[in-house]
Coordinates of C-alpha atoms and ligand atoms in Angstrom, one line a residue:
M288 CA -4.1 -13.8 13.7
I289 CA -4.4 -16.7 11.3
R290 CA -3.4 -16.4 7.6
G291 CA -7.0 -16.6 6.3
E292 CA -8.1 -13.7 8.5
R293 CA -5.1 -11.6 7.4
L294 CA -5.8 -12.3 3.8
A295 CA -9.4 -11.3 4.1
I296 CA -8.4 -7.9 5.7
L297 CA -5.7 -7.4 3.0
R298 CA -8.3 -8.1 0.3
G299 CA -10.4 -5.2 1.6
L300 CA -7.5 -2.7 1.4
P301 CA -7.5 -0.6 -1.8
K302 CA -4.4 -1.8 -3.7
V303 CA -2.4 -0.4 -6.6
D304 CA -0.7 -3.1 -8.8
L305 CA 1.8 -1.5 -11.2
H306 CA 3.4 -4.7 -12.3
R307 CA 1.2 -7.6 -13.6
H308 CA 1.8 -9.5 -16.8
L309 CA -1.3 -10.5 -18.7
E310 CA 0.6 -13.6 -19.9
G311 CA 1.2 -14.6 -16.3
A312 CA -2.3 -13.8 -15.1
M313 CA -4.5 -16.2 -17.1
R314 CA -6.9 -18.5 -15.4
L315 CA -6.0 -22.2 -15.5
D316 CA -9.5 -23.1 -16.4
T317 CA -9.5 -20.7 -19.4
L318 CA -6.2 -22.0 -20.7
L319 CA -7.6 -25.6 -20.4
E320 CA -10.6 -24.6 -22.4
L321 CA -8.6 -22.6 -25.1
G322 CA -6.1 -25.4 -25.3
R323 CA -8.7 -28.1 -25.8
K324 CA -10.5 -25.9 -28.4
R325 CA -7.2 -25.6 -30.4
G326 CA -6.0 -29.1 -29.7
V327 CA -2.6 -28.0 -28.4
D328 CA 0.0 -30.4 -27.2
M329 CA -0.3 -29.8 -23.5
P330 CA -1.4 -32.0 -20.5
L331 CA -5.1 -31.0 -20.7
D332 CA -6.7 -33.7 -18.6
S333 CA -7.3 -31.5 -15.6
P334 CA -6.3 -28.1 -14.1
E335 CA -3.9 -30.0 -11.9
S336 CA -2.1 -31.7 -14.9
L337 CA -1.9 -28.4 -16.8
G338 CA -0.8 -26.6 -13.6
G339 CA 2.1 -29.0 -13.4
V340 CA 3.5 -27.4 -16.6
V341 CA 2.3 -23.8 -16.6
C342 CA 2.5 -22.9 -12.9
Y343 CA 5.5 -22.8 -10.6
N344 CA 5.3 -25.9 -8.3
E345 CA 6.9 -26.4 -4.9
G346 CA 10.2 -28.1 -5.2
E347 CA 11.0 -27.0 -8.7
P348 CA 14.3 -25.3 -9.4
R349 CA 14.4 -21.6 -8.5
S350 CA 16.0 -19.9 -11.5
L351 CA 14.9 -17.2 -13.9
A352 CA 15.5 -19.5 -16.9
H353 CA 13.2 -22.2 -15.4
F354 CA 10.6 -19.7 -14.5
L355 CA 10.5 -18.2 -18.0
G356 CA 9.9 -21.7 -19.3
K357 CA 6.4 -21.4 -17.8
F358 CA 5.2 -19.0 -20.4
H359 CA 3.6 -20.6 -23.5
D360 CA 2.1 -18.9 -26.5
V361 CA -0.1 -21.6 -27.9
W362 CA -3.5 -20.7 -26.6
Y363 CA -5.0 -18.0 -28.8
A364 CA -6.9 -18.6 -32.0
S365 CA -8.8 -15.3 -32.3
Y366 CA -9.1 -11.7 -31.0
A367 CA -12.1 -13.0 -29.0
D368 CA -9.7 -15.3 -27.1
V369 CA -7.3 -12.3 -26.4
E370 CA -10.2 -10.1 -25.3
R371 CA -11.4 -12.9 -22.9
V372 CA -8.1 -13.3 -21.1
A373 CA -7.7 -9.5 -20.9
A374 CA -11.1 -9.1 -19.3
E375 CA -10.6 -12.0 -16.9
A376 CA -7.2 -10.6 -15.7
V377 CA -9.0 -7.3 -14.8
Y378 CA -11.9 -9.1 -13.1
D379 CA -9.4 -11.2 -11.0
A380 CA -7.4 -8.1 -10.0
A381 CA -10.7 -6.4 -8.9
E382 CA -11.6 -9.5 -6.9
E383 CA -8.3 -9.2 -5.1
G384 CA -9.1 -5.6 -4.1
V385 CA -6.9 -3.9 -6.7
V386 CA -8.3 -0.4 -7.4
H387 CA -5.7 0.6 -10.0
L388 CA -4.1 -2.0 -12.3
E389 CA -1.4 -1.4 -14.8
L390 CA -1.5 -4.6 -16.9
R391 CA 1.4 -5.2 -19.2
F392 CA 1.4 -7.5 -22.2
S393 CA 3.6 -8.3 -25.2
P394 CA 1.5 -7.9 -28.4
E395 CA 3.9 -10.2 -30.2
H396 CA 3.4 -13.0 -27.6
F397 CA -0.2 -13.3 -28.8
C398 CA 0.8 -13.5 -32.5
R399 CA 3.6 -16.1 -32.6
K400 CA 1.5 -19.2 -33.3
T401 CA -1.5 -17.4 -35.0
S402 CA -2.4 -15.1 -37.8
L403 CA -3.2 -12.3 -35.3
K404 CA -1.5 -8.9 -35.8
P405 CA 0.3 -7.0 -33.0
L406 CA -1.5 -3.7 -33.6
E407 CA -4.9 -5.4 -33.6
V408 CA -4.0 -7.3 -30.4
M409 CA -3.2 -4.0 -28.7
R410 CA -6.6 -2.7 -29.7
A411 CA -8.3 -5.9 -28.4
V412 CA -6.6 -6.0 -25.1
A413 CA -6.9 -2.2 -24.4
S414 CA -10.6 -2.0 -25.3
R415 CA -11.6 -5.1 -23.3
A416 CA -9.4 -4.3 -20.3
R417 CA -10.7 -0.8 -20.1
A418 CA -14.3 -1.9 -20.3
A419 CA -13.8 -4.6 -17.7
G420 CA -12.2 -1.9 -15.4
E421 CA -15.2 0.3 -15.8
E422 CA -17.5 -2.6 -15.1
M423 CA -15.7 -3.4 -11.9
G424 CA -15.2 0.3 -10.8
I425 CA -11.4 0.1 -10.9
G426 CA -8.8 1.9 -13.0
A427 CA -7.1 -0.2 -15.7
R428 CA -4.1 1.0 -17.8
L429 CA -2.0 -1.0 -20.3
L430 CA 1.7 -1.1 -20.7
I431 CA 3.3 -2.6 -23.9
T432 CA 6.1 -5.1 -23.1
F433 CA 9.0 -5.8 -25.4
A434 CA 11.0 -9.0 -25.0
R435 CA 14.8 -8.4 -25.0
E436 CA 15.4 -11.6 -27.0
R437 CA 13.3 -10.6 -30.0
Q438 CA 14.6 -7.2 -31.1
D439 CA 12.3 -6.9 -34.1
F440 CA 13.0 -3.1 -34.1
D441 CA 10.9 -2.3 -37.2
A442 CA 7.8 -3.9 -35.7
W443 CA 8.6 -2.2 -32.3
K444 CA 8.8 1.2 -33.9
A445 CA 5.3 0.7 -35.4
I446 CA 4.1 -0.5 -32.0
V447 CA 5.5 2.5 -30.1
D448 CA 4.0 4.9 -32.6
R449 CA 0.6 3.2 -32.3
A450 CA 0.8 3.0 -28.5
A451 CA 1.5 6.8 -28.4
E452 CA -1.9 7.3 -30.1
M453 CA -3.7 5.1 -27.7
A454 CA -3.7 7.2 -24.5
D455 CA -7.4 7.6 -24.6
E456 CA -7.7 3.8 -24.8
G457 CA -5.6 3.4 -21.7
V458 CA -2.2 2.7 -23.1
A459 CA 0.2 4.5 -20.8
G460 CA 3.7 3.2 -21.4
V461 CA 6.2 0.7 -22.5
D462 CA 8.1 -2.0 -20.7
L463 CA 11.2 -4.1 -21.4
A464 CA 11.3 -7.7 -20.1
G465 CA 13.2 -11.0 -20.7
D466 CA 16.8 -12.1 -20.7
E467 CA 18.8 -9.3 -19.0
F468 CA 22.0 -11.3 -19.0
G469 CA 22.2 -12.0 -22.7
H470 CA 20.6 -8.7 -23.8
P471 CA 21.7 -5.7 -21.7
N472 CA 20.0 -2.3 -21.8
E473 CA 22.6 -0.9 -24.2
E474 CA 20.9 -2.8 -27.0
F475 CA 17.7 -0.9 -26.5
V476 CA 18.8 2.8 -26.3
R477 CA 17.4 3.8 -29.7
I478 CA 13.9 2.3 -29.3
F479 CA 13.6 3.8 -25.8
Q480 CA 14.7 7.1 -27.2
R481 CA 11.8 6.8 -29.6
V482 CA 9.5 6.1 -26.6
A483 CA 10.8 9.2 -24.8
D484 CA 10.4 11.3 -27.9
T485 CA 6.6 10.5 -28.1
G486 CA 6.4 12.9 -25.1
S487 CA 3.4 10.9 -23.8
L488 CA 4.4 7.3 -23.3
R489 CA 6.2 6.5 -20.0
A490 CA 8.8 3.8 -19.6
T491 CA 9.4 1.0 -17.1
V492 CA 12.2 -1.5 -17.5
H493 CA 12.8 -4.9 -15.9
A494 CA 16.3 -4.4 -14.6
G495 CA 18.5 -5.6 -11.7
E496 CA 16.2 -8.6 -11.2
G497 CA 19.0 -11.1 -11.4
T498 CA 21.8 -9.0 -12.9
S499 CA 23.3 -6.1 -11.1
A500 CA 22.8 -2.6 -9.8
A501 CA 24.6 -1.2 -12.9
Q502 CA 21.7 -2.4 -15.0
V503 CA 19.3 -0.5 -12.8
A504 CA 21.3 2.7 -13.3
S505 CA 21.6 2.3 -17.0
A506 CA 17.8 1.7 -17.3
V507 CA 17.2 5.0 -15.6
E508 CA 20.0 6.9 -17.4
R509 CA 20.0 5.4 -20.8
L510 CA 16.5 4.1 -21.3
H511 CA 14.7 7.0 -19.4
A512 CA 12.9 4.5 -17.2
Q513 CA 10.7 6.2 -14.7
R514 CA 10.1 2.9 -12.9
I515 CA 12.1 -0.3 -12.6
G516 CA 10.7 -3.8 -12.6
H517 CA 12.1 -5.5 -9.5
G518 CA 15.5 -3.6 -9.3
V519 CA 16.3 -5.6 -6.2
Q520 CA 20.0 -5.7 -7.0
A521 CA 20.2 -1.9 -6.6
I522 CA 20.8 -2.6 -2.9
D523 CA 24.4 -3.6 -3.7
D524 CA 25.5 -0.1 -4.8
E525 CA 25.0 3.0 -2.7
A526 CA 25.4 5.3 -5.8
V527 CA 22.5 3.5 -7.5
V528 CA 20.4 3.7 -4.4
S529 CA 20.9 7.5 -4.3
L530 CA 20.2 7.8 -8.0
L531 CA 16.8 6.1 -7.4
V532 CA 16.1 8.3 -4.4
R533 CA 17.2 11.6 -6.1
R534 CA 15.1 10.9 -9.2
G535 CA 12.1 9.4 -7.4
V536 CA 12.3 6.3 -9.4
A537 CA 9.9 3.6 -8.1
L538 CA 10.9 -0.1 -7.8
E539 CA 8.0 -2.4 -8.8
I540 CA 8.9 -5.2 -6.4
C541 CA 7.2 -8.7 -6.6
P542 CA 8.6 -10.7 -3.6
I543 CA 7.1 -14.0 -4.4
S544 CA 8.3 -13.8 -7.9
N545 CA 11.8 -12.9 -6.7
H546 CA 11.8 -15.9 -4.5
Q547 CA 10.5 -18.4 -7.2
T548 CA 13.0 -17.1 -9.8
G549 CA 15.9 -17.4 -7.2
C550 CA 16.8 -13.7 -7.5
V551 CA 16.2 -13.5 -3.7
H552 CA 17.1 -16.7 -1.8
D553 CA 15.1 -16.1 1.4
L554 CA 12.1 -13.9 1.7
Q555 CA 13.2 -13.0 5.2
D556 CA 16.3 -11.3 3.7
H557 CA 14.5 -9.6 0.8
P558 CA 16.1 -6.2 0.2
L559 CA 12.8 -4.4 0.1
P560 CA 12.8 -3.3 3.8
A561 CA 16.4 -2.0 3.4
L562 CA 15.6 -0.1 0.3
D563 CA 12.5 1.3 2.0
R564 CA 14.6 2.5 4.9
L565 CA 17.1 4.2 2.5
G566 CA 14.2 6.2 1.0
V567 CA 13.7 4.4 -2.3
R568 CA 10.1 4.5 -3.5
V569 CA 9.4 0.8 -3.2
T570 CA 6.0 -0.8 -4.2
L571 CA 4.5 -4.3 -3.9
N572 CA 3.2 -6.0 -7.0
S573 CA 2.0 -9.4 -8.3
D574 CA 4.1 -10.0 -11.5
D575 CA 2.6 -13.4 -12.7
P576 CA 0.0 -14.4 -10.1
A577 CA -1.4 -17.4 -12.1
I578 CA 2.1 -18.9 -12.5
H579 CA 3.1 -18.1 -8.9
R580 CA -0.3 -19.5 -7.7
S581 CA -0.7 -16.4 -5.6
T582 CA -2.5 -13.1 -5.4
I583 CA -1.3 -9.6 -4.6
N584 CA -2.7 -10.1 -1.1
D585 CA -0.1 -12.8 -0.6
E586 CA 2.6 -10.3 -1.4
Y587 CA 1.3 -8.0 1.3
D588 CA 1.2 -11.0 3.6
V589 CA 4.9 -11.5 3.0
A590 CA 5.5 -7.9 4.2
I591 CA 3.5 -8.6 7.4
T592 CA 4.9 -12.0 8.2
R593 CA 8.5 -11.7 7.0
W594 CA 9.4 -8.1 7.6
A595 CA 7.0 -7.3 10.5
Y596 CA 5.3 -4.5 8.4
G597 CA 2.2 -3.0 10.0
L598 CA -0.8 -1.1 8.4
A599 CA 1.1 2.2 8.4
D600 CA 4.0 0.6 6.5
L601 CA 1.6 -1.0 3.9
E602 CA -0.1 2.4 3.5
R603 CA 3.3 4.0 2.8
L604 CA 4.1 1.4 0.1
E605 CA 0.6 2.0 -1.3
M606 CA 1.2 5.7 -1.5
N607 CA 4.5 5.1 -3.2
A608 CA 2.6 3.2 -5.9
V609 CA 0.0 5.9 -6.2
E610 CA 2.7 8.5 -6.9
A611 CA 4.4 6.2 -9.3
A612 CA 1.3 5.2 -11.3
F613 CA 1.3 6.3 -14.9
L614 CA -1.6 8.7 -14.5
D615 CA -2.1 12.4 -15.0
E616 CA -2.3 14.7 -12.0
D617 CA -6.1 14.7 -11.6
E618 CA -6.2 10.9 -11.9
T619 CA -3.4 10.6 -9.3
E620 CA -5.3 12.9 -7.0
A621 CA -8.5 10.8 -7.2
L622 CA -6.5 7.6 -6.6
R623 CA -4.7 9.1 -3.7
D624 CA -8.0 10.0 -2.0
R625 CA -9.5 6.6 -2.7
V626 CA -6.5 4.7 -1.2
R627 CA -6.3 7.0 1.8
R628 CA -10.0 6.6 2.5
G629 CA -9.7 2.8 2.2
Y630 CA -6.9 2.7 4.7
Q631 CA -8.7 4.9 7.1
E632 CA -11.8 2.7 7.0
S633 CA -9.7 -0.4 7.6
R634 CA -8.3 0.9 10.9
G635 CA -9.5 -1.2 13.9
Q636 CA -10.1 -4.3 11.7
G637 CA -7.3 -6.2 13.3
L638 CA -4.2 -5.2 11.4
S639 CA -2.0 -2.8 13.4
Ligands
LIG69 ZN1 7.7 -8.8 -14.6

């Protein structure tokens, strides 16, 4: 089957995306427009010229540091700009066949070069993303990302307290991202204790993306992470693998991202299939689709073409994501039914 046919079938499957950054999911055309409006210092002649700077391009170095240089914070002048990118991210996910999206964002990212305020940014993103989800008939939840480098703990406490009050607005949890090498989990124990103490917010932590299995373990044990962003290095340590299995901790794996950041050298040798065989709750996610120049369907295509995964394997990963979604029991049940029905309907369409 040719790639285009596979992608069309994959698009029709009901997908759960637990790990997508708003900052990495913004349309090139929109950034071009916002950049021109603000007169920012970026190559704004065409989508191609801008893409040369803000997207990952074939042949560029594959390192986490290089990849993180693709994120820029110069675009936003108003809450309307923030609302626009939030809505578009949900529309684009729906277009890819995502039926439940957990969209994460750093409120501080949107405030650095503006007079916008983090708590107001949270309100803007949550209200617009939720509305866009309802419009498209998909579930949208928000996760608040903290960047390891910043450590503005007073501001973070206020953000956590506010986030805990925003469950009805779709805010479901907190995430930790950024430089794991320079800022290990130990530096964030107190703020993640505050997250746990809310009793309602869930926690996911980027860990063991490029560092080590030990960081995966400490994210679970010391930061109370219920899910791990990437966590691919867990494969190096049997004890960490069994910790993940025992606690039912899901790994939010984003293969194309892992390859572009150099955390995994060859997609063929990605640790996902091995972790899957060992009983870890592995899931497929998109990370920063606009920067990767990919969609979540491309991630599923990796599973088919590189690991010989079939429809039943994809459904298993999908069900892992359903069980790991930050939803209450009734919502999980409804999502489980929707995904199961979608996979049943797709049988006989050409994927075996
Ligand atoms: Zn990420």
